[in-house]
Coordinates of C-alpha atoms and ligand atoms in Angstrom, one line a residue:
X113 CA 88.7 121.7 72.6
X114 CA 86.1 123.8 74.5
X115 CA 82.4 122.3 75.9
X116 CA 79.7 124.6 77.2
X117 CA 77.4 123.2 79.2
X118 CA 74.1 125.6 78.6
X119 CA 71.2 125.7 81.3
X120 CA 72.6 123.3 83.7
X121 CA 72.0 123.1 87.9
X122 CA 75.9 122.7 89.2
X123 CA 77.0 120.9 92.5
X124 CA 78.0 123.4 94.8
X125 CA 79.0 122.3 98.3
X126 CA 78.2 126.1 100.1
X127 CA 74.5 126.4 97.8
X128 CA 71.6 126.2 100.6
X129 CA 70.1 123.8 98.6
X130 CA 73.8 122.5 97.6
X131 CA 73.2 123.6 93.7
X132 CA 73.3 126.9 91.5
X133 CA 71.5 127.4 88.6
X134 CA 70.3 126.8 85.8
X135 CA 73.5 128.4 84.7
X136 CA 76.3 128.0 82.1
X137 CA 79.5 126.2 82.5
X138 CA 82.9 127.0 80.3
X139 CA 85.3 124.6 79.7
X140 CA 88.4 125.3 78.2
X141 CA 91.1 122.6 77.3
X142 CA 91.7 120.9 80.9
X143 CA 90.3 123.5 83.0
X144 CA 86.8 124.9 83.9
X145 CA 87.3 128.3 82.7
X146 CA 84.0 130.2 83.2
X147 CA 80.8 129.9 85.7
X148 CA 77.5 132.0 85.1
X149 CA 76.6 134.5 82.6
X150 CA 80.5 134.9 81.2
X151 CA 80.4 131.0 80.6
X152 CA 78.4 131.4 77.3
X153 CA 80.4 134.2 75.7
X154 CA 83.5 132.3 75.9
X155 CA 82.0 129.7 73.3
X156 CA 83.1 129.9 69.7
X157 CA 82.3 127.7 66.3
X158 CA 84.1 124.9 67.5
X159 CA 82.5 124.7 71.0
X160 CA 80.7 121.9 71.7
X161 CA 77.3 122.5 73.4
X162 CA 75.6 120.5 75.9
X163 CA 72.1 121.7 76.2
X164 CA 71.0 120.9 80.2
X165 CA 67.4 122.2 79.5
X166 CA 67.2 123.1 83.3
X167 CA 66.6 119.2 83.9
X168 CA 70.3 118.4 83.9
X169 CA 72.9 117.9 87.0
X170 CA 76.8 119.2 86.5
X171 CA 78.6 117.2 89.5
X172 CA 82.4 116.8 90.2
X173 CA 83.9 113.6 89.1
X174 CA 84.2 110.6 91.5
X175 CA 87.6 109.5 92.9
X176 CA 88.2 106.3 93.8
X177 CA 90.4 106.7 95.9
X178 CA 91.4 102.9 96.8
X179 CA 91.5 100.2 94.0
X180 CA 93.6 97.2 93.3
X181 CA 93.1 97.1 89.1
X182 CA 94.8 93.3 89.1
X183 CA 91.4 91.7 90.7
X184 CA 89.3 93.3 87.6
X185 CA 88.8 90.0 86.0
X186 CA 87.7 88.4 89.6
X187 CA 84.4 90.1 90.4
X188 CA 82.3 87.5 92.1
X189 CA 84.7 85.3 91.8
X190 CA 85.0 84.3 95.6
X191 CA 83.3 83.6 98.6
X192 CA 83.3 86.2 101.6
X193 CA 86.0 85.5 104.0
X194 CA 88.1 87.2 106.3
X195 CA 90.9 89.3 104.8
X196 CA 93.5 86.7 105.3
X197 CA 92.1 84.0 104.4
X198 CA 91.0 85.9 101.1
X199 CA 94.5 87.4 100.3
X200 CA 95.4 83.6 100.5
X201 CA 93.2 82.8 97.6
X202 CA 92.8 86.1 95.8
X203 CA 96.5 87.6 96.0
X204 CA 98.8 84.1 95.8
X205 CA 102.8 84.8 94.5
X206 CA 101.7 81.6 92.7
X207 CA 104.0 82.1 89.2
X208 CA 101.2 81.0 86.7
X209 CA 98.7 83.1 87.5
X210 CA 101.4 85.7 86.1
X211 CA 99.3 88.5 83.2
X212 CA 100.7 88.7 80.2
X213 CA 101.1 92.7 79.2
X214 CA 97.7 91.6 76.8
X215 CA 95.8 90.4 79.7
X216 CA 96.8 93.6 82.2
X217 CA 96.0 95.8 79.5
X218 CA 92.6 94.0 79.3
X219 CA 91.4 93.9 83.2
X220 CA 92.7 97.5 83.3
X221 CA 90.3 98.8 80.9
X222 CA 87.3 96.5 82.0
X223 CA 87.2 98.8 85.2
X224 CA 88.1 102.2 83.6
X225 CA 85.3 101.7 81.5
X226 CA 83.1 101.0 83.9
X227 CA 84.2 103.8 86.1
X228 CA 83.7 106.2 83.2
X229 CA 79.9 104.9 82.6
X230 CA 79.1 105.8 86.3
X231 CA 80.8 109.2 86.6
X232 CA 84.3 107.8 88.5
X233 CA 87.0 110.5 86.2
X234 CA 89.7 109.7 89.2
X235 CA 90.8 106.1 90.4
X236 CA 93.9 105.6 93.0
X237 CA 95.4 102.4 91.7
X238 CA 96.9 100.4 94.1
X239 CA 98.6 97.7 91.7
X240 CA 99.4 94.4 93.0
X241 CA 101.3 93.0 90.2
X242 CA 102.0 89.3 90.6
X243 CA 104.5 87.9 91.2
X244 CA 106.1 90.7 90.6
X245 CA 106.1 93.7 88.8
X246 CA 107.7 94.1 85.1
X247 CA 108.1 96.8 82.4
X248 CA 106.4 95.7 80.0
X249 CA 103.6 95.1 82.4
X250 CA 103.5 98.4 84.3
X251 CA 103.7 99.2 80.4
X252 CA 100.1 97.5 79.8
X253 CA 98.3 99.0 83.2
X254 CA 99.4 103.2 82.1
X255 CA 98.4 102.3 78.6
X256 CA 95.2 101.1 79.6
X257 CA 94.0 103.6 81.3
X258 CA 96.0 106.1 78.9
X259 CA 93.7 104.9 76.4
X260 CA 90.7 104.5 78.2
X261 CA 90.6 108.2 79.2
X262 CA 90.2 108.1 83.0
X263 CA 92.7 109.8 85.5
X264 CA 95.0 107.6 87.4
X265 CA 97.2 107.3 89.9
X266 CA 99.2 104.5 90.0
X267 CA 101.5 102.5 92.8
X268 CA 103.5 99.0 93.2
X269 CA 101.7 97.3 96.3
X270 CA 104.7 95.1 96.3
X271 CA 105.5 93.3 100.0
X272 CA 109.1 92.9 100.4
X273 CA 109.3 90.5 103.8
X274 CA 108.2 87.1 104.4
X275 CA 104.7 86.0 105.2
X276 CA 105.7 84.6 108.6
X277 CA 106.3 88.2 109.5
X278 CA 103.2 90.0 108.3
X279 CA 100.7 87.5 110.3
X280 CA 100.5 86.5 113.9
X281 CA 100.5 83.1 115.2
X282 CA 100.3 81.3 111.8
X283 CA 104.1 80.1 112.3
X284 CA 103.4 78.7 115.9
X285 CA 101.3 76.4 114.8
X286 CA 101.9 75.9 111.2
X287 CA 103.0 72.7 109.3
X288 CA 106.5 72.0 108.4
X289 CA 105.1 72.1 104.9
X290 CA 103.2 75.5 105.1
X291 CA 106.5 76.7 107.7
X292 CA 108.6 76.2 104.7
X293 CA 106.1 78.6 102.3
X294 CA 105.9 81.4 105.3
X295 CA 109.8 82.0 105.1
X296 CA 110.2 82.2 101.2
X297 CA 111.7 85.2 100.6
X298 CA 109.4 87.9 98.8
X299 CA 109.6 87.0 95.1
X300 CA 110.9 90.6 94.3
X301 CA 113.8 92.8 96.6
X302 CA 113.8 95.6 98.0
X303 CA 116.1 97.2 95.3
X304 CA 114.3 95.6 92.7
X305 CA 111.2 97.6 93.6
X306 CA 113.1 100.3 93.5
X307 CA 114.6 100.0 90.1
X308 CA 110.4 99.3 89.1
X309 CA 109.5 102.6 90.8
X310 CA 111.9 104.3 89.1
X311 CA 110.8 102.9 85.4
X312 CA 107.5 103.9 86.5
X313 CA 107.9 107.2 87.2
X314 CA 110.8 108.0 84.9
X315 CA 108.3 106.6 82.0
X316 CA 104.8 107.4 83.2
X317 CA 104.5 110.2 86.0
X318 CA 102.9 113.4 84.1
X319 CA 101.8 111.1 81.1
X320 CA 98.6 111.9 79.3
X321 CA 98.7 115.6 79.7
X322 CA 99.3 115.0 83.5
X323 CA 96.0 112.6 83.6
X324 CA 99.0 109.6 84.9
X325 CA 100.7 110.0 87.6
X326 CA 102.3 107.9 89.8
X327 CA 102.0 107.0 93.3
X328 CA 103.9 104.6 95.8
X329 CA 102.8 101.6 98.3
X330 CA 103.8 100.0 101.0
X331 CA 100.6 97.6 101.0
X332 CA 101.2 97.7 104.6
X333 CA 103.1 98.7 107.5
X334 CA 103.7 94.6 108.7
X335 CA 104.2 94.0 105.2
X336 CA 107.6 95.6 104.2
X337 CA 110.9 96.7 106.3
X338 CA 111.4 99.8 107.6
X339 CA 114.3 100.1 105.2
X340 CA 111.8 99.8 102.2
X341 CA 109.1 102.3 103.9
X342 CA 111.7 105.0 104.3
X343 CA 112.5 104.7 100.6
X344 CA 109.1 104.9 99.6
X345 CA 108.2 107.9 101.6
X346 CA 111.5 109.6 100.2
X347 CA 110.4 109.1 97.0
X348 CA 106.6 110.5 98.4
X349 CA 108.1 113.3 98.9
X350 CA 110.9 114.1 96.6
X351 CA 107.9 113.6 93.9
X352 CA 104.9 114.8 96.1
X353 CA 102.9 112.1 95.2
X354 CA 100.8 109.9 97.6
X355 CA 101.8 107.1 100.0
X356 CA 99.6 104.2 100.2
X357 CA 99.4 102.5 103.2
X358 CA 96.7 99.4 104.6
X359 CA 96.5 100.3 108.1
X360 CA 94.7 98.0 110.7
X361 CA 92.3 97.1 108.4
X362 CA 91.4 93.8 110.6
X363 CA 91.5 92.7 114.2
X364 CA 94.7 90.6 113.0
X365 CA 96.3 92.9 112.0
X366 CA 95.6 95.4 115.4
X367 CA 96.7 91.7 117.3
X368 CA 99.9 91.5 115.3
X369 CA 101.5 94.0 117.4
X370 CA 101.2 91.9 120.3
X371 CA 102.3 89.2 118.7
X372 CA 105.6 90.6 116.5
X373 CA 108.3 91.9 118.4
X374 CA 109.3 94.0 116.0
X375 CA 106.2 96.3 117.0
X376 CA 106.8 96.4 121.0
X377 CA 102.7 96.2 121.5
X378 CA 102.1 99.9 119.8
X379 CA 99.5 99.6 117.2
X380 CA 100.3 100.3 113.3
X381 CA 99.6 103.8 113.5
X382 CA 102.1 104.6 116.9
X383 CA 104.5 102.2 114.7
X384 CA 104.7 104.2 111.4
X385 CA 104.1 107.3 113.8
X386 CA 107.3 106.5 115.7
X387 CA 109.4 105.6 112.5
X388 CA 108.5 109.3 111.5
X389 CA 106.7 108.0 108.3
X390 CA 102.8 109.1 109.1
X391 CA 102.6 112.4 106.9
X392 CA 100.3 114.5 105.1
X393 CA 101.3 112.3 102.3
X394 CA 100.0 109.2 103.6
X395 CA 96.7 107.7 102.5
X396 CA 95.7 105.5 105.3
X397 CA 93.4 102.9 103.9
X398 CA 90.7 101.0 105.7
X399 CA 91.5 102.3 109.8
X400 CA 88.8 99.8 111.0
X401 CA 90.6 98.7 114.6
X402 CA 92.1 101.9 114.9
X403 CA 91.9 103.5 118.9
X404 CA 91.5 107.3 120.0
X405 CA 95.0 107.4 120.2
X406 CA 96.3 106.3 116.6
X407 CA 93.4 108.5 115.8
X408 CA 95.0 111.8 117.3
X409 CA 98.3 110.7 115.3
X410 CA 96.3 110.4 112.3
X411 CA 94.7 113.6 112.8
X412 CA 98.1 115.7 113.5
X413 CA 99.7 113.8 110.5
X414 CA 97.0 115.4 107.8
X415 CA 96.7 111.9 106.7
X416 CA 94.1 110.9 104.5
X417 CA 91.7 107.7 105.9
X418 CA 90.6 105.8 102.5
X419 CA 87.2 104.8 103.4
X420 CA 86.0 101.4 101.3
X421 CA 82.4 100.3 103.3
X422 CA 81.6 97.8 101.1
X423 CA 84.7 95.9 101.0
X424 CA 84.6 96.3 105.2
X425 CA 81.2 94.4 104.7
X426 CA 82.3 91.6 102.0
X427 CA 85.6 90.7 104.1
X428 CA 83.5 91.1 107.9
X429 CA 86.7 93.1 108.8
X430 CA 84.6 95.9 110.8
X431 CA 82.5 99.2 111.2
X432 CA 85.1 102.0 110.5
X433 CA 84.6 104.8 113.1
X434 CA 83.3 107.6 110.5
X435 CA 82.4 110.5 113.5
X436 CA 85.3 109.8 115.6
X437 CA 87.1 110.7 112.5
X438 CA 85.2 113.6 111.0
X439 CA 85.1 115.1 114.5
X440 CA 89.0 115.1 114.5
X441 CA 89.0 116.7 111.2
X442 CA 90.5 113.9 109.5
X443 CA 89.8 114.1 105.7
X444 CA 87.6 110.6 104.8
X445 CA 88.0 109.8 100.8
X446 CA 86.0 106.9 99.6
X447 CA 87.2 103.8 97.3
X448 CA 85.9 100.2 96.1
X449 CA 89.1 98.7 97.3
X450 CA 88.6 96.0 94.6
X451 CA 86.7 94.2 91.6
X452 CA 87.2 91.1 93.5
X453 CA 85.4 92.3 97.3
X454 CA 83.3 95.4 95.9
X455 CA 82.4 93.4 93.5
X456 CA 81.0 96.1 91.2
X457 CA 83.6 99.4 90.6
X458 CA 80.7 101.7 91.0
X459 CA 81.4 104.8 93.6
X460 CA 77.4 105.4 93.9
X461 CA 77.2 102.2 95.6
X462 CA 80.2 103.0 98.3
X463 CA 78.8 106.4 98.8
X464 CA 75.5 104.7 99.8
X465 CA 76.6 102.5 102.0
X466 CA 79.0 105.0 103.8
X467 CA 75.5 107.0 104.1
X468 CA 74.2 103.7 105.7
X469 CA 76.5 101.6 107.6
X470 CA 77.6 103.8 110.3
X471 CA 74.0 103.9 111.6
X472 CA 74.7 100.5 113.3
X473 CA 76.8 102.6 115.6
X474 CA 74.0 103.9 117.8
X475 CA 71.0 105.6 118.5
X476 CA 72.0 109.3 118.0
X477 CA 71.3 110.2 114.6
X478 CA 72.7 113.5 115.5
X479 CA 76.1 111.5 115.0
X480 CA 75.3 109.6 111.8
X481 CA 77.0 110.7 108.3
X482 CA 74.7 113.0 106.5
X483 CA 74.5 112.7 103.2
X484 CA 76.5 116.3 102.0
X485 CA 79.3 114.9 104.2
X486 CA 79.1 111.5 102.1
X487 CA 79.3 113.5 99.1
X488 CA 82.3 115.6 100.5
X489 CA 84.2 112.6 101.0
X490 CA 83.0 111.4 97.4
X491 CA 84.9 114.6 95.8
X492 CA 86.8 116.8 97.8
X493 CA 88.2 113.5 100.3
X494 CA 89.0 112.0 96.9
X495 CA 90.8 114.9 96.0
X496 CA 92.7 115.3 99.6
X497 CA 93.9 111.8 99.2
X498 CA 95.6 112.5 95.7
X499 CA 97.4 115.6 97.4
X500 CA 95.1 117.4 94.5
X501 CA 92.6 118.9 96.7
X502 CA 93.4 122.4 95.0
X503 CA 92.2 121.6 91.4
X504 CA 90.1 118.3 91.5
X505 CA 86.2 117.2 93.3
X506 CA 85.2 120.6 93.0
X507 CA 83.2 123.1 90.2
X508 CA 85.3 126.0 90.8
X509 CA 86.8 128.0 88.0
X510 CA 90.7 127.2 87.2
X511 CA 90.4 124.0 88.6
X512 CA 90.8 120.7 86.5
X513 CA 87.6 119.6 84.4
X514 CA 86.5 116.0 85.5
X515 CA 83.0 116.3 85.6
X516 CA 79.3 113.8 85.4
X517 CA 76.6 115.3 83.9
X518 CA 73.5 113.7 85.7
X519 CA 70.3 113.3 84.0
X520 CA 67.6 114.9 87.0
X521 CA 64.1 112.9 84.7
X522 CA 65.2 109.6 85.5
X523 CA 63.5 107.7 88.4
X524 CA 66.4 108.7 90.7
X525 CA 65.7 112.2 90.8
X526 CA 61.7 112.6 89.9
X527 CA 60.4 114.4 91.2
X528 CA 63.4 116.5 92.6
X529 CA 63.3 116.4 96.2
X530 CA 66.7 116.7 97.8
X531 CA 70.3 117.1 95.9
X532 CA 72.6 115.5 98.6
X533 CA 69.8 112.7 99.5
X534 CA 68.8 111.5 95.8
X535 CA 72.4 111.3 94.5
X536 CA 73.4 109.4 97.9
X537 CA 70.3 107.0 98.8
X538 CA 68.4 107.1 95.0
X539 CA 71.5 107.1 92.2
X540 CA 72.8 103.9 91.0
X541 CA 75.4 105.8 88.2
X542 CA 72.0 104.5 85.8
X543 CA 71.6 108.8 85.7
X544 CA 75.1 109.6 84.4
X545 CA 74.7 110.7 80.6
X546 CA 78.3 112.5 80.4
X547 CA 81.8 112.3 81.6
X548 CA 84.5 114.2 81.0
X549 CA 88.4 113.8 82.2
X550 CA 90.4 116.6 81.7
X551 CA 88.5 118.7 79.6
X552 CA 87.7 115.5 77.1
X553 CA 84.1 113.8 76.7
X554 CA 85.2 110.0 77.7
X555 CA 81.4 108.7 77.9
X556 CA 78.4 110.0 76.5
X557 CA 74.9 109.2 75.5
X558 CA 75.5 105.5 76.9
X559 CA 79.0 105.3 75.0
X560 CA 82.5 104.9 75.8
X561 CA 83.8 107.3 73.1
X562 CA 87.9 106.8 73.5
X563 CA 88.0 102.9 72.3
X564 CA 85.7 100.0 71.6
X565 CA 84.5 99.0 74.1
X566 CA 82.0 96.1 73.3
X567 CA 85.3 94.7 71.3
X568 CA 87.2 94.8 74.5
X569 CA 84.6 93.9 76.6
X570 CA 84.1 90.7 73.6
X571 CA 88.1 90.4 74.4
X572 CA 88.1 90.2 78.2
X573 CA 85.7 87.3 77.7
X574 CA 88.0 85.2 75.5
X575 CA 90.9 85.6 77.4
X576 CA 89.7 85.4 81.0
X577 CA 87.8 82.7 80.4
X578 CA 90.6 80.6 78.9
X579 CA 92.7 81.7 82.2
X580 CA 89.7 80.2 84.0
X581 CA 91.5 76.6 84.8
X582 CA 94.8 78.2 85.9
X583 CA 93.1 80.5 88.5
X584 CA 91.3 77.4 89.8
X585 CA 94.4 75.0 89.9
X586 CA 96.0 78.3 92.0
X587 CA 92.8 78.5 94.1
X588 CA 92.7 74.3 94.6
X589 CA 96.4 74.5 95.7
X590 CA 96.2 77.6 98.1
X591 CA 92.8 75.5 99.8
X592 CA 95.5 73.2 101.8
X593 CA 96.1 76.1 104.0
X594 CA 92.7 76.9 104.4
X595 CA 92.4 75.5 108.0
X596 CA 95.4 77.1 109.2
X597 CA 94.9 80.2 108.2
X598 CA 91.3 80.1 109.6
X599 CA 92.9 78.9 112.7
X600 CA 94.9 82.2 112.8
X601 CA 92.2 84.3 112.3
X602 CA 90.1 82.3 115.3
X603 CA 92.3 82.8 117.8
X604 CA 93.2 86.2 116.8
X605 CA 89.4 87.1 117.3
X606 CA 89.4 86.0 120.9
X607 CA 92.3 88.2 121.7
X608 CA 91.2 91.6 123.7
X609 CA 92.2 94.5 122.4
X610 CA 89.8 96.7 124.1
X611 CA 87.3 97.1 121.9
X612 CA 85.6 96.3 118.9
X613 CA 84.5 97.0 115.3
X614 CA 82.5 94.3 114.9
X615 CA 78.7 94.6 115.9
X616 CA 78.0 90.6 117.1
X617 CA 79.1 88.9 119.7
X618 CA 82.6 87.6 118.6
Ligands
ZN502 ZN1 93.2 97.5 99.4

């Protein structure tokens, strides 16, 4: 299969006005194979042609890079709270609110699709898969988006210690009752992840002409034993595939290493630093309450900071600090985080508010993002942070064709004022007429072309809706911790850790 985009402007990060064209783009198979005046030669009879009509935008794919698929079905679904008193409600062990393969199939697609409506080609799926995760579930997630057409990279975000150990203070104070729930043992071992990483990427790494792959997790440095993060980064490397890793995403978790003694006082980053596990291959997601100093260890890792704004803003866990980053030359990708606290999977919406939020930081504008940087994160971060940063987020010839074609007559882009502004302050994804992953056409002319989607949109409504009672029965029943937990979370706000990501007075 071959497409030819004809008369087309094309993204390109080093253009003055950051586009070239009208010109011709070649794509052949998975690749982009020609740029320019060779790109139309290369077309033959079964070539299909995109006329641009000079009015037309050729842009990069987005990558999400951070995304928890299991919380598809849960967009809206709950109030905004601090991170740990959210994960009580939103990411519960409880055994009934277990997916059937049918259901993770479902709430897999539901995003992909709407990723591939908006121009996302690349999502970074960080798959909590409760209680714990199965065959013939991991089964449903890589068919899904097997199906669906988008390109995925795929983890177990499986803790493997007990909840006592991954908060501070809670088991001070808790009730005998709740005291009793903290020291269950993780419902799945260490060894039994194992065997599910294994399955996953004996079956499913390389899938898809290479559009799967898979990934692993930690979920979090507090969250597993060292024992378990060793593994994972073995298998990192051994595979060369990503390490995710939630890293002082909230001012708990930077007051946890006071209060464990597991972490002598150093922070998450020193931590991981010191066990010899912060690499090039780490994705660091969230660093909201990260210091200069973890920020020096990030930089001389090569780690990649997954940057999610919007969910920062829906949880109140912080400001992350964009410049200190970016002047440290630490590559920023961007992601959702989740269905559940983005609440919509669209990357336009995250790229906006990265353009926006970090202009509560101060007066100096000279040190706010500018929108090409935003965009840079968009693609080429995305890229960095799926160790792909050779052959994806870029229009360059060889490399792998994920693309958006973006309609430039729409009220976004009329009348045409500035490339890097419109696409991060004007587009809403409402301007994305084409996508293509790995040299196929997935969406175009308002349809998802790879399956039906209204039926499984039609689907997702049946079933989710008849799940309704058991999430709320789930919901009722985690509510009797509600005051401890917010308890926790008080008194860890009133401890100093010399300084703050929070703008009020708290
Ligand atoms: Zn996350």
């Amino acid at each position: 299969m071959s497409i030819l985009f004809d008369d087309v402007l094309v993204y390109d990060r080093d253009a003055p006005s950051l586009a070239i064209g009208p010109t011709d783009v070649f794509v052949d198979g998975d690749r982009i194979a020609a740029i320019g005046l060779t790109a139309s030669a290369r077309a033959d009879r079964q070539t299909r042609i995109v006329h641009g009509g000079g009015e037309h935008l050729l842009v990069p794919g987005a990558i999400n890079a951070h995304f928890h698929s299991p919380a598809n079905h849960l967009k809206g679904s709950l109030p905004s709270l601090p991170l740990e008193l959210f994960m009580l409600y939103e990411s519960s062990a409880d055994p009934q609110l277990r997916p059937s393969p049918r259901e993770a199939y479902l709430r897999t697609s539901l995003a992909a699709m709407e990723m591939l409506r908006l121009g996302t080609t690349s999502v970074q799926d960080d798959a909590f898969l409760m209680p714990y995760p199965e065959p013939d579930v991991i089964d449903a997630v890589m068919s899904a988006y097997a199906d669906v057409g988008i390109r995925a990279a795929v983890a177990l975000d499986q803790p493997e210690i007990v909840e006592a150990d991954k908060l501070p203070f809670l088991d001070e104070f808790a009730s005998p009752e709740l005291s009793a729930v903290l020291h269950q043992s993780a419902p799945m071992a260490r060894n039994e992840l194992l065997e599910m990483y294994d399955y996953l990427i004996s079956s499913w790494h390389g899938a898809a002409d290479g559009r799967l792959t898979a990934a692993v997790s930690i979920s979090a440095p507090q969250r597993v034993s060292e024992e378990y993060f060793a593994e994972l980064d073995a298998l990192s490397a051994q595979h060369r595939i990503p390490l995710f890793a939630h890293i002082l995403e909230t001012k708990s978790q930077r007051v946890l290493a006071v209060a464990q003694p597991r972490f002598r006082g150093r922070s998450l980053v020193q931590y991981t630093s010191d066990l010899g596990l912060l690499s090039e291959r780490m994705n660091v997601i969230h660093a909201v309450w990260v210091d200069d100093p973890d920020l020096d260890l990030i930089a001389a890792s090569g780690a990649v900071v997954a940057h999610n704004p919007i969910s920062n803003l829906r949880l109140g866990s912080g400001v992350m600090p964009f410049r200190r980053m970016r002047d440290r030359g630490i590559p920023i990708a961007l992601g959702v985080d989740e269905a559940i606290c983005g609440d919509e999977v669209n990357m336009w919406g995250v790229a906006r508010m990265a353009g926006l939020i970090h202009n509560i930081e101060g007066f100096d504008s000279a040190s706010w993002p500018r929108a090409a940087e935003v965009l840079d994160c968009l693609w080429r971060g995305g890229a960095h942070a799926m160790l792909r940063a050779d052959e994806l987020g870029q229009i360059t010839v060889g490399c792998l064709a994920d693309l958006a074609l973006i309609d430039l007559r729409t009220a976004a882009f009329s009348p045409l004022n500035d490339i890097a502004g419109q696409l991060v302050y004007c587009e809403s994804g409402s301007s994305v007429v084409m996508t293509v992953v790995n040299g196929a056409v997935v969406f175009d002319d308002g349809r998802i072309t790879t399956v039906n989607e209204a039926a499984l949109l039609r689907e997702v409504r049946e079933v989710f809706a008849e799940k309704r009672e058991v999430i709320d029965q789930s919901r009722l029943r985690a509510g009797r911790w509600h005051e401890e937990y917010r308890e926790m979370v008080r008194r860890t706000a009133q401890v100093e850790v010399g300084m703050t990501r929070w703008i009020g007075e708290q």
